[in-house]
Short mmCIF file of C-alpha atoms and ligand atoms in Angstrom, two decimals:
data_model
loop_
_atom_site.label_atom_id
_atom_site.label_comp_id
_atom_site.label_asym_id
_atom_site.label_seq_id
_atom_site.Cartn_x
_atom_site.Cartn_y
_atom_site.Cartn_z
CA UNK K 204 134.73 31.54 137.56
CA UNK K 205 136.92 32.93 139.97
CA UNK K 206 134.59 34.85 142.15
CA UNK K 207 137.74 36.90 143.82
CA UNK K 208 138.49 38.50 140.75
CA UNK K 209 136.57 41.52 139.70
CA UNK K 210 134.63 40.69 136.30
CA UNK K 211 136.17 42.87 133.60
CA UNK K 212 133.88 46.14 132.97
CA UNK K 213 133.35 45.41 129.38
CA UNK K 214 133.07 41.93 127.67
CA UNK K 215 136.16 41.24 126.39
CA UNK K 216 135.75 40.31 122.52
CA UNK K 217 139.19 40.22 120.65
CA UNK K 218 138.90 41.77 117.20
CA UNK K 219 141.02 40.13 114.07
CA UNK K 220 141.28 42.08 110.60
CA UNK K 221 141.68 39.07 107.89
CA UNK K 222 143.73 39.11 105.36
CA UNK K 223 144.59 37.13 101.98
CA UNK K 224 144.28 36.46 98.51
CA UNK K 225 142.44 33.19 98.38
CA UNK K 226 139.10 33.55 99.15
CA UNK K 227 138.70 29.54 99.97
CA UNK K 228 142.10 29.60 102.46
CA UNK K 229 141.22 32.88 104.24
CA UNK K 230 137.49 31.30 104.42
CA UNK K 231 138.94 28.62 105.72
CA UNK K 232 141.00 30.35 108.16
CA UNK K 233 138.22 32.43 109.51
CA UNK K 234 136.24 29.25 109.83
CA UNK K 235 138.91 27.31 112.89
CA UNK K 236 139.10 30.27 114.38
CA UNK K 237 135.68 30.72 115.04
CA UNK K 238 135.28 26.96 115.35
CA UNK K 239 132.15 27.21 112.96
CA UNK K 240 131.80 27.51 108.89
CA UNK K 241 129.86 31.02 108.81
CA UNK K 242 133.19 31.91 106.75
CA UNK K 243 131.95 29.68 104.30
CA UNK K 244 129.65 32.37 102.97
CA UNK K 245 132.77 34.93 102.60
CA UNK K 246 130.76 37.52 104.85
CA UNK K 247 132.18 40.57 105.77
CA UNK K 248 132.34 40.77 109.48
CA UNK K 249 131.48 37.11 111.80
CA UNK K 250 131.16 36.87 115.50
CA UNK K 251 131.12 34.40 118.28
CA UNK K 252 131.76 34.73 121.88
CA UNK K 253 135.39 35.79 121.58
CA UNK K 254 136.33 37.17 118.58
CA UNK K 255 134.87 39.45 115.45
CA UNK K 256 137.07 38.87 112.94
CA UNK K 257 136.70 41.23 110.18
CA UNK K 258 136.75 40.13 106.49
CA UNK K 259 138.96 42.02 103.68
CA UNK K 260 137.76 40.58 100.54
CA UNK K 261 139.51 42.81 97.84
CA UNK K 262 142.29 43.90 99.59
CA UNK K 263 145.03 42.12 97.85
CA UNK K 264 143.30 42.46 94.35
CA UNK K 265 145.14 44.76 92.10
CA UNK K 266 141.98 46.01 90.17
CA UNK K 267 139.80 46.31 93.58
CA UNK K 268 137.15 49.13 92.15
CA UNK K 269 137.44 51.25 95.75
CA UNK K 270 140.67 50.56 97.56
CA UNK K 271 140.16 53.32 99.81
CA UNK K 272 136.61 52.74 100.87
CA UNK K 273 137.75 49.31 101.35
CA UNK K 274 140.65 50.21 103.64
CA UNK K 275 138.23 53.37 105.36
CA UNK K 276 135.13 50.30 105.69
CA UNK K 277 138.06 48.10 107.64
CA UNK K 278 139.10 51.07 109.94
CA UNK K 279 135.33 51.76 110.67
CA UNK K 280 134.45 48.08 111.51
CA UNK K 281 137.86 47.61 113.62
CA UNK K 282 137.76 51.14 115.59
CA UNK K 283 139.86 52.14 117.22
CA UNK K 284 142.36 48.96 116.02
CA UNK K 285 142.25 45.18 115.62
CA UNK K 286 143.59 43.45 118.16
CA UNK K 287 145.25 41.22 115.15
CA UNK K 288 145.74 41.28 111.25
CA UNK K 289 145.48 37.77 110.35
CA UNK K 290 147.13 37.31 106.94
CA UNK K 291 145.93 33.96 105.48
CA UNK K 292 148.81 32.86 103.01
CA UNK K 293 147.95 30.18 101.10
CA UNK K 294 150.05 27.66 99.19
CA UNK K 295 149.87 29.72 95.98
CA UNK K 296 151.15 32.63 97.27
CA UNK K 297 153.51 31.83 100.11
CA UNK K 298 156.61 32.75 98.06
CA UNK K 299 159.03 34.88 99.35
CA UNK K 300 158.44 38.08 97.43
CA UNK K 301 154.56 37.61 97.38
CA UNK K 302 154.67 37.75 101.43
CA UNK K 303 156.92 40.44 101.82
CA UNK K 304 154.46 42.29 99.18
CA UNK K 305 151.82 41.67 100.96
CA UNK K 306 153.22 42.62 104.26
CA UNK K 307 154.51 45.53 102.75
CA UNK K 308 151.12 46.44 101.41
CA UNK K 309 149.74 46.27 105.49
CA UNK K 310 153.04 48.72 106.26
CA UNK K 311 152.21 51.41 103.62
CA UNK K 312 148.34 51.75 104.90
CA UNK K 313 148.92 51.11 108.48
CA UNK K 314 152.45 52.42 109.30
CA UNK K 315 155.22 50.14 109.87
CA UNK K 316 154.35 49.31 113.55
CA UNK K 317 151.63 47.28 112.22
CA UNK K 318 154.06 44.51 111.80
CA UNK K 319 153.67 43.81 115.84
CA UNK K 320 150.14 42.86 115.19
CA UNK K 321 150.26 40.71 112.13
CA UNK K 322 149.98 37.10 112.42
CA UNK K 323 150.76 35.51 109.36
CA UNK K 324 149.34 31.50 109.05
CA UNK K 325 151.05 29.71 106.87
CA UNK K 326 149.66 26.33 104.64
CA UNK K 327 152.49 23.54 105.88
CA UNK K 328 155.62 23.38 108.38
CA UNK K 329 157.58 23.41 104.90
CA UNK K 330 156.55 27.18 104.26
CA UNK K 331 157.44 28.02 107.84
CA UNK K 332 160.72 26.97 107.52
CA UNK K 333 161.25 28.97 104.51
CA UNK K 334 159.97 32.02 106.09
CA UNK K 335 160.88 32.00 109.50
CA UNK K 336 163.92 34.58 108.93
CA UNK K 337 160.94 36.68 108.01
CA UNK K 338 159.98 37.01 111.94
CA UNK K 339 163.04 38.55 112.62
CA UNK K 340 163.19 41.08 109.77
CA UNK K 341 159.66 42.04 110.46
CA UNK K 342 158.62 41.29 114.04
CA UNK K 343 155.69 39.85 112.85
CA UNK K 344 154.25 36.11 114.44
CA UNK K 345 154.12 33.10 112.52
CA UNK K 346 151.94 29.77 112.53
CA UNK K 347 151.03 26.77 110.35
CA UNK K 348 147.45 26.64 110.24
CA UNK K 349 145.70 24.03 112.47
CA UNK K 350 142.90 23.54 115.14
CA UNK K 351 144.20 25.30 117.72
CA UNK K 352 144.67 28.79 116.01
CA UNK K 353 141.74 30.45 118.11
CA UNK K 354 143.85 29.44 121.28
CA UNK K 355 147.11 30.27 119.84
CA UNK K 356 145.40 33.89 118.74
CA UNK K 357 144.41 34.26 122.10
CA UNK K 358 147.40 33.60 123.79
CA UNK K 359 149.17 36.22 122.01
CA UNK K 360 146.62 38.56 121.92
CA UNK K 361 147.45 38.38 125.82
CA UNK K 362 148.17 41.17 127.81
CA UNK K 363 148.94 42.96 124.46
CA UNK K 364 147.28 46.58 123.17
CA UNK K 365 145.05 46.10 120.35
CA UNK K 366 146.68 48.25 117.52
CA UNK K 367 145.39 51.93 117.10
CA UNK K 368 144.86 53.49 113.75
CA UNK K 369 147.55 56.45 113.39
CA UNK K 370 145.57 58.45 110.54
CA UNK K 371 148.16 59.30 108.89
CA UNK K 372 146.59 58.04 105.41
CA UNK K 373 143.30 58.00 106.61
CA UNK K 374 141.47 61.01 108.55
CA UNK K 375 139.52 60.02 111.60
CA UNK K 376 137.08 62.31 111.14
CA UNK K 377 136.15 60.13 107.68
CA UNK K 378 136.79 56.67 109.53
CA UNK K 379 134.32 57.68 112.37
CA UNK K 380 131.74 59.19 110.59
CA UNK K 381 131.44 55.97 108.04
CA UNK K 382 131.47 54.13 111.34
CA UNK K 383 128.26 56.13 112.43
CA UNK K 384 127.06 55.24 108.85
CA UNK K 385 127.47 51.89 109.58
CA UNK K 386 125.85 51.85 113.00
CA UNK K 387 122.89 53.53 111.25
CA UNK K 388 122.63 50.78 108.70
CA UNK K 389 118.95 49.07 109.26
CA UNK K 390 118.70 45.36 109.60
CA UNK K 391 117.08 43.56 106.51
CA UNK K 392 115.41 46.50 105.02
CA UNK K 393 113.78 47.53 108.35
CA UNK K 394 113.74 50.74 107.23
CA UNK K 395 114.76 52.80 104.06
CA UNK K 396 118.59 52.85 105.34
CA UNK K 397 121.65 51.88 102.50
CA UNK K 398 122.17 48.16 102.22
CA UNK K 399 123.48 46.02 104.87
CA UNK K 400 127.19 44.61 104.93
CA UNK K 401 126.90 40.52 105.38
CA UNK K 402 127.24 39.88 108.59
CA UNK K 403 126.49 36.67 110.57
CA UNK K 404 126.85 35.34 113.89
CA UNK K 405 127.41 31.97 115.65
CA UNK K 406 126.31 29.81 117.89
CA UNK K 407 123.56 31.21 119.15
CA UNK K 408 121.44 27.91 119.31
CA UNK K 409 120.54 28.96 122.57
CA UNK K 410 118.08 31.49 121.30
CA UNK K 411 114.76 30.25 120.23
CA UNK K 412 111.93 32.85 120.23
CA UNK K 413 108.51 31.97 120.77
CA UNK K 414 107.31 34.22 118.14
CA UNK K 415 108.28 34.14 114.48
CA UNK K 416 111.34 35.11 112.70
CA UNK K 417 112.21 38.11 110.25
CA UNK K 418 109.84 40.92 109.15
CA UNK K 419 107.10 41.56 111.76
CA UNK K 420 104.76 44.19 110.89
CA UNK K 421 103.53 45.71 114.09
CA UNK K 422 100.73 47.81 112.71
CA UNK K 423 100.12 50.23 109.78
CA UNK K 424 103.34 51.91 109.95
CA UNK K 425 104.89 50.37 112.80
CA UNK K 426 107.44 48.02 112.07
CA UNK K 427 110.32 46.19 115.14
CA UNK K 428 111.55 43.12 114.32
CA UNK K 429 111.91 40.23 115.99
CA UNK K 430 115.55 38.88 116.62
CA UNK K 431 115.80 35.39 115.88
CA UNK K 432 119.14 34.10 117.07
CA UNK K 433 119.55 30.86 115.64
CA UNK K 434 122.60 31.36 112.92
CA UNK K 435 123.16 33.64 110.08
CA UNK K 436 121.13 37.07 110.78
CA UNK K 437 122.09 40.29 109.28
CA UNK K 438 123.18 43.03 111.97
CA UNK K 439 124.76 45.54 112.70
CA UNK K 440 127.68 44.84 115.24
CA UNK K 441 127.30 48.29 117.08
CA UNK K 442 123.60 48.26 117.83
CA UNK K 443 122.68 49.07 121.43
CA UNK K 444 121.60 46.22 123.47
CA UNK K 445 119.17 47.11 126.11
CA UNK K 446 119.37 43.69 128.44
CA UNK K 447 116.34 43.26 131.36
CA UNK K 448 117.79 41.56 134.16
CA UNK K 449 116.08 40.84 137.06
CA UNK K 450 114.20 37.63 139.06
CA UNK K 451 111.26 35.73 138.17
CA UNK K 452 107.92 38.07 138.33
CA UNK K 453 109.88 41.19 139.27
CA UNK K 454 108.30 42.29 135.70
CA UNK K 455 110.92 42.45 133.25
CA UNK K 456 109.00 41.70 130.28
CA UNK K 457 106.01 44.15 131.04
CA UNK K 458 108.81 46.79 131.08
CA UNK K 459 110.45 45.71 128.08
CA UNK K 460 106.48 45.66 126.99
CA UNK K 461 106.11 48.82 128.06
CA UNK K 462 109.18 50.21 126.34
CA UNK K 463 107.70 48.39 122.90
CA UNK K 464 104.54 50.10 123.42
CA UNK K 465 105.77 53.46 124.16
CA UNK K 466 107.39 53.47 120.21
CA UNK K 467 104.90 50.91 119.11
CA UNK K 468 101.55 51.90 120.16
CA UNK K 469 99.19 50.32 118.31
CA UNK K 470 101.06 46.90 118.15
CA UNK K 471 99.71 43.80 117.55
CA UNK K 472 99.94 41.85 121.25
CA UNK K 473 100.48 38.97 119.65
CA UNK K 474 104.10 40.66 119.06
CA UNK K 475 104.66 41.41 122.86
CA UNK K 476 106.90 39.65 125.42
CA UNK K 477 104.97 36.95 127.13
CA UNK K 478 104.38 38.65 130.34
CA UNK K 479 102.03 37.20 133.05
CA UNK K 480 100.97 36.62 137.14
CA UNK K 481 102.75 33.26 137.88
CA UNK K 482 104.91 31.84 140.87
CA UNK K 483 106.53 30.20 138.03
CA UNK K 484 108.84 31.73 135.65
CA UNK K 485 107.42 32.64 132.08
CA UNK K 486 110.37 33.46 130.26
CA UNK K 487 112.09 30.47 130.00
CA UNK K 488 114.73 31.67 127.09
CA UNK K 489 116.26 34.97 125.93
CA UNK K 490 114.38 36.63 123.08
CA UNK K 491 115.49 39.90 121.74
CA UNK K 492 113.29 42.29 119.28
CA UNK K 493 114.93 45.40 117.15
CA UNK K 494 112.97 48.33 117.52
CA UNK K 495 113.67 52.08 116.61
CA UNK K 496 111.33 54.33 118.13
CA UNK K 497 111.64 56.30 120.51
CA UNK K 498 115.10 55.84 119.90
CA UNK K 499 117.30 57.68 117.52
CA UNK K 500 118.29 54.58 115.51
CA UNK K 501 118.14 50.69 116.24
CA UNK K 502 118.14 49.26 119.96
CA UNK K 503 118.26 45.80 120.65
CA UNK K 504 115.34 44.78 123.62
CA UNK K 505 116.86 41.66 125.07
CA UNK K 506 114.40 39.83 127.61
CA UNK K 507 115.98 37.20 130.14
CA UNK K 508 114.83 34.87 132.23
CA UNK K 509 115.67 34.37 135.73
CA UNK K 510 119.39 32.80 136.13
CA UNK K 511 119.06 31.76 139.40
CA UNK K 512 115.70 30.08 138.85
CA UNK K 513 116.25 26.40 139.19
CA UNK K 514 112.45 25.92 136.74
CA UNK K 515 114.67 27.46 134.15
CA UNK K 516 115.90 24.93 132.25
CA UNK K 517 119.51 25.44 130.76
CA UNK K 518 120.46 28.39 132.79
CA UNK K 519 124.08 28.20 131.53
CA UNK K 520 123.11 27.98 128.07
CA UNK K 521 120.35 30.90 128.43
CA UNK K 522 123.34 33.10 130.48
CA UNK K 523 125.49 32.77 127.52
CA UNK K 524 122.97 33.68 124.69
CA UNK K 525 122.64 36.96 127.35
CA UNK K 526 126.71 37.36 127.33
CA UNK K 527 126.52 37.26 123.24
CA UNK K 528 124.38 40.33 123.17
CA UNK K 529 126.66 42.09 125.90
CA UNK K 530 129.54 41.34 123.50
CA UNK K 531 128.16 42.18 120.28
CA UNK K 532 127.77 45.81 120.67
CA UNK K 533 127.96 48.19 123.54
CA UNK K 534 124.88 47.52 125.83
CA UNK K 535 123.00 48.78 128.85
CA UNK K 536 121.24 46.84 132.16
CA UNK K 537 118.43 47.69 133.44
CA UNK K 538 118.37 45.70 136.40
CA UNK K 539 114.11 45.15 137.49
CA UNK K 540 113.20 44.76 141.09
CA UNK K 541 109.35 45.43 142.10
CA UNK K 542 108.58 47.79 144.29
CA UNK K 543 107.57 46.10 148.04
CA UNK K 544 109.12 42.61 147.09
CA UNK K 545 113.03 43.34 147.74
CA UNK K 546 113.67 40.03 149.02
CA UNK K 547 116.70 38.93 150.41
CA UNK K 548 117.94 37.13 147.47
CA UNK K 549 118.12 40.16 145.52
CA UNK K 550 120.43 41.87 147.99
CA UNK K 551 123.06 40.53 146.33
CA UNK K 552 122.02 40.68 142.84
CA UNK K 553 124.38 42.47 141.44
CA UNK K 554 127.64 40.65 142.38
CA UNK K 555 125.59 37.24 141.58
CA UNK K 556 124.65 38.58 138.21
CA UNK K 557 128.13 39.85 137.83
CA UNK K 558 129.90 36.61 138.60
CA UNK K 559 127.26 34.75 136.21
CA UNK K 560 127.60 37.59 133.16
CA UNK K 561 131.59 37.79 133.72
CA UNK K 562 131.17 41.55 133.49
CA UNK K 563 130.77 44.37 135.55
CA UNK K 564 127.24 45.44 135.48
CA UNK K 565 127.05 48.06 137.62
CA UNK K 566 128.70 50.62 135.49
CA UNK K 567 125.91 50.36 132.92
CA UNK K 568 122.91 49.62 135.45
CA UNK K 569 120.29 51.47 135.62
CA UNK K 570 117.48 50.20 138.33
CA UNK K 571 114.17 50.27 137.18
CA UNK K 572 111.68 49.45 139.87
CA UNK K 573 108.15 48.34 138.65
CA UNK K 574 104.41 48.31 140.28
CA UNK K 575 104.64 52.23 140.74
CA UNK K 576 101.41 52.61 140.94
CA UNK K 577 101.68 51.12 144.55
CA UNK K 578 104.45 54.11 145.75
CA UNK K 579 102.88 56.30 148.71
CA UNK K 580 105.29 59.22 148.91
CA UNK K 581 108.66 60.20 147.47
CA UNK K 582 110.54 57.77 145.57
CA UNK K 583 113.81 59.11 147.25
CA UNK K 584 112.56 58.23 150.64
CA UNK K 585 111.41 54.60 149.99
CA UNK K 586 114.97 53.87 148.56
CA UNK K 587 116.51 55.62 151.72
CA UNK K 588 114.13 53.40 154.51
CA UNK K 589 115.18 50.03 152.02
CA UNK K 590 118.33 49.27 153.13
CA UNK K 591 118.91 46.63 150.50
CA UNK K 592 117.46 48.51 147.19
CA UNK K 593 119.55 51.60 148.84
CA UNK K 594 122.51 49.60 148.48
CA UNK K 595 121.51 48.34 144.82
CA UNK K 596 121.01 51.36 143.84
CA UNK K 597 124.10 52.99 145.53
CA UNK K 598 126.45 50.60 143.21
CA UNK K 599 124.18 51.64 140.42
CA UNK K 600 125.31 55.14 140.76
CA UNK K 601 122.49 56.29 142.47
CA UNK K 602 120.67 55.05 138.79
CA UNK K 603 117.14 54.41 139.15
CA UNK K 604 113.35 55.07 137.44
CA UNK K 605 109.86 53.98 138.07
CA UNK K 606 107.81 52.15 135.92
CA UNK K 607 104.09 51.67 136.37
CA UNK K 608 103.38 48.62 133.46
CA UNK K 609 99.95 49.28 133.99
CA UNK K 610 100.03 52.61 132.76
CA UNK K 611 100.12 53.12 128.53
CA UNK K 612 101.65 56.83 129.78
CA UNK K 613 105.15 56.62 127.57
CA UNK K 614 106.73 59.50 129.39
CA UNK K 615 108.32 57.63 131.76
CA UNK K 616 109.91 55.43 128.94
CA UNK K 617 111.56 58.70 127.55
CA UNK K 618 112.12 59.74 131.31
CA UNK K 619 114.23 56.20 131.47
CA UNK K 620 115.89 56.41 128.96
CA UNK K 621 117.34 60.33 129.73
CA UNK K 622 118.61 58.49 132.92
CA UNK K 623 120.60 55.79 131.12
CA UNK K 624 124.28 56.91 132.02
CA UNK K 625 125.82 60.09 129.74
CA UNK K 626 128.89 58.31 128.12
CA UNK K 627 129.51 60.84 126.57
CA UNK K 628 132.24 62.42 128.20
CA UNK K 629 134.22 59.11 127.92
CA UNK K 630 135.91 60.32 124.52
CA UNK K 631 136.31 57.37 122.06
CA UNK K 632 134.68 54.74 124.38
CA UNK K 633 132.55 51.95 123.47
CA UNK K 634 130.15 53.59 126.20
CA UNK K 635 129.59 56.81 123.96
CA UNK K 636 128.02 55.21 120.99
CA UNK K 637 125.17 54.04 123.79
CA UNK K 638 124.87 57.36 124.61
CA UNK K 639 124.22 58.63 121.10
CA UNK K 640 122.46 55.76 120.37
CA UNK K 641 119.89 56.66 123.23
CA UNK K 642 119.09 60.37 122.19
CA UNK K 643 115.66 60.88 121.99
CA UNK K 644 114.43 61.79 118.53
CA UNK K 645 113.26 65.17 117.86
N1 LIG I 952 100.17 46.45 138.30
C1 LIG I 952 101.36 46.19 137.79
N2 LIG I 952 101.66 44.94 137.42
C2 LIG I 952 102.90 44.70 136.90
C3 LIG I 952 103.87 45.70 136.79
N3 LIG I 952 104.97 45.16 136.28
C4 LIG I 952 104.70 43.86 136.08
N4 LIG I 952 103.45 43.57 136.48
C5 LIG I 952 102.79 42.28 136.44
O1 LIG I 952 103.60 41.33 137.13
C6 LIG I 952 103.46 40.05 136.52
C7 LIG I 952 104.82 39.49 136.21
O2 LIG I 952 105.42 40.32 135.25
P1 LIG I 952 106.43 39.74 134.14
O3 LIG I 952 106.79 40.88 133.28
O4 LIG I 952 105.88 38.53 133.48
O5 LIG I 952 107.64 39.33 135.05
P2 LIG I 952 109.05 38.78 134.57
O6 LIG I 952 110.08 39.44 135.38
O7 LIG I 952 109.18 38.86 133.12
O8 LIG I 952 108.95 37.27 135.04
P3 LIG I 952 109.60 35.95 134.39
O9 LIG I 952 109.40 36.01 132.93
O10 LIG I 952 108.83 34.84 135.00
O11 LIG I 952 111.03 35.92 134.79
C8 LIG I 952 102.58 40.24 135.31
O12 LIG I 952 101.26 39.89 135.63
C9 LIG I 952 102.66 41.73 135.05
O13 LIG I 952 101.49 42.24 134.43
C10 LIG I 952 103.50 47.03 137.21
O14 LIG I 952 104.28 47.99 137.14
N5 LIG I 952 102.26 47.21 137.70
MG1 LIG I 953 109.41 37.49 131.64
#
């Protein structure tokens, strides 16, 4: 990575709506883009570390039961646009007339500017050939499929605007509440939510949790789950990811402990990040756990390890598993230094752990300084006589909390979480559904 260059300040994930009426060739399709078979399944929405391509399985039919909720699911899942509607056209149904019907079709929901952002893939060169006067009338792009397609989407998804939804057919009002219903949709029955959408994700062989898969029951009434990354998990693509950053022993998993235990209290220990006194590092992988309470709805607790440890085996391959949570829905930092052990690797933490991430923390950073218990005086004036946390925190925008792990006290969990940045005010961004996702509940 080009360490000149200033990371981008959100994960750039390219979002394709696909389209066409053979399930096996827009499987198919789906499938060398993403360079995996999860298509194989015919979910509804897969994801790896550069696209979510977004599935459209009746769209085409003539006798689809819900056309519009079909259409209003697509606009929810693809807010505020797709970067690309991919329209799969098989060998069946690459006549003339079928593709201009089907193009057509895109033109009377979308508006006829959608044409710039369809990308129609073709069967064989043969079919090309016969429709290549079609680029012209239409603007649109055409290919023949092959290997390369995820390259040759992202090339011309380059430097181009994703589309935006003109709600002409469709209010926004609907679109974004059905998105909110969507967000609120529970993983694997977590809770007593409506059903999930199938959704997978790839590649995420990096993750392997010590602690068993699917359907952890904390205690009597206390249920989280445990996020086992390994392949085809149902979740939501909007959850908030909460991602602990920090060195080895700075106490990242107590806090993400404490954060558990503050929603979770009576929870089994067994079922708590492995958190101990070492000079070696004791998270060695990423391991993630869904939890709702305190939180309004679902948050995603991702524990790291160290990345610049050199005992942590496959670094690279443990900072990409972190880089699929930051892409997979919007997410906050909380960056973990301990109190009276700045040291002067951490000064420069946050560029380091920008450069490794490829993504500009510091906007969603809040500090979160452990062992609090050992403060003597303000908080305000320890950060001012630290030179290096001052700066930290300084890029943080002025960000920070206290933990004390050894304390059960979870006030200053809800106290954290009232700092996490107001997004708010940032209408229609990414950054807002964190904030709403981080109200307190009554
Ligand atoms: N007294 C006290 N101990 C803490 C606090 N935070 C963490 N610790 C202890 O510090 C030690 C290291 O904490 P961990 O949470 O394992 O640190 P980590 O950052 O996850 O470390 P790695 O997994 O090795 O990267 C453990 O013994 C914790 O109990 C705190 O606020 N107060
Ligand atoms: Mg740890």
């Amino acid at each position: 990575m080009n360490s000149q260059r200033s990371p981008p300040t959100y994960p750039q994930l390219l979002t394709f709506a696909l389209f066409g009426k053979d399930v096996e060739y827009r499987a198919a399709i789906g499938n060398w883009i993403l360079g995996t078979n999860l298509f194989n399944t015919n979910p509804i929405l897969a994801v790896n570390n550069s696209f979510k391509i977004i599935n459209t399985p009746h769209f085409f039919e003539e006798d689809s039961v819900h056309p519009d909720q079909d259409i209003i699911d697509l606009m929810a899942r693809s807010y505020p646009g797709p970067n690309l509607f991919i329209l799969a056209v098989d060998s069946e149904n690459s006549q003339e007339e079928n593709v201009v019907a089907q193009i057509s079709k895109l033109q009377e929901i979308f508006g006829q500017q959608v044409t710039e952002h369809v990308f129609i893939i073709l069967p064989d060169i043969e079919s090309l050939q016969s429709l290549l006067h079609l680029k012209q009338i239409f603007n649109i792009h055409l290919a023949v499929a092959n290997e390369n397609l995820a390259s040759e989407c992202k090339t011309w998804c380059f430097g181009r605007h994703s589309f935006l939804y003109d709600y002409k057919n469709y209010s926004e009002r609907v679109v974004r509440r059905r998105r909110t219903a969507l967000m609120k949709i529970t993983v694997n029955s977590l809770s007593d939510g409506p059903p999930l959408p199938h959704y997978e994700r790839a590649g995420l062989d990096a993750m392997t949790p010590s602690t068993p898969q699917y359907g952890l029951s904390a205690s009597a009434g206390d249920t989280f789950q445990n996020h086992a990354c390994n392949g085809a998990n149902e979740v939501t693509d909007t959850m908030i990811n909460i991602i602990l950053l920090g060195l080895t022993g700075t106490g990242k998993s107590a806090s993400a402990n404490t954060i558990l235990t503050a929603g979770y209290p009576k929870i089994d220990p067994e079922q708590l990040f492995r958190s101990e006194a070492s000079s070696m590092p004791i998270t060695k992988q990423c391991e993630a756990k869904i939890i709702q309470k305190p939180f309004k709805r679902q948050v995603r607790l991702v524990d790291t390890p160290d990345f610049f440890n050199e005992e942590v085996k496959n670094c690279q391959a443990q900072v990409e598993a972190c880089k699929r949570f930051c892409q997979q829905g919007p997410c906050v930092v909380l960056l973990v230094l301990q109190l009276g052990r700045i040291t002067d690797s951490e000064k420069e933490i946050i560029q380091k752990l920008e450069n490794k991430l490829g993504w500009r923390i510091r906007d969603s950073t809040t500090v979160l300084l452990t062992h609090g218990e050992d403060l003597k005086g303000s908080l305000e004036k320890y950060i001012n006589a630290c030179g290096a946390l001052k700066n930290i925190v300084a890029m943080c925008n002025n960000r920070y909390h206290l933990f004390n792990n050894s304390s059960k006290d979870s006030k200053q969990v809800t106290e954290l979480i009232k700092k996490i940045p107001n997004f708010k005010k940032k209408k229609k961004s990414l950054m807002s559904l964190v904030f709403d996702a981080l109200q307190l509940e009554d």
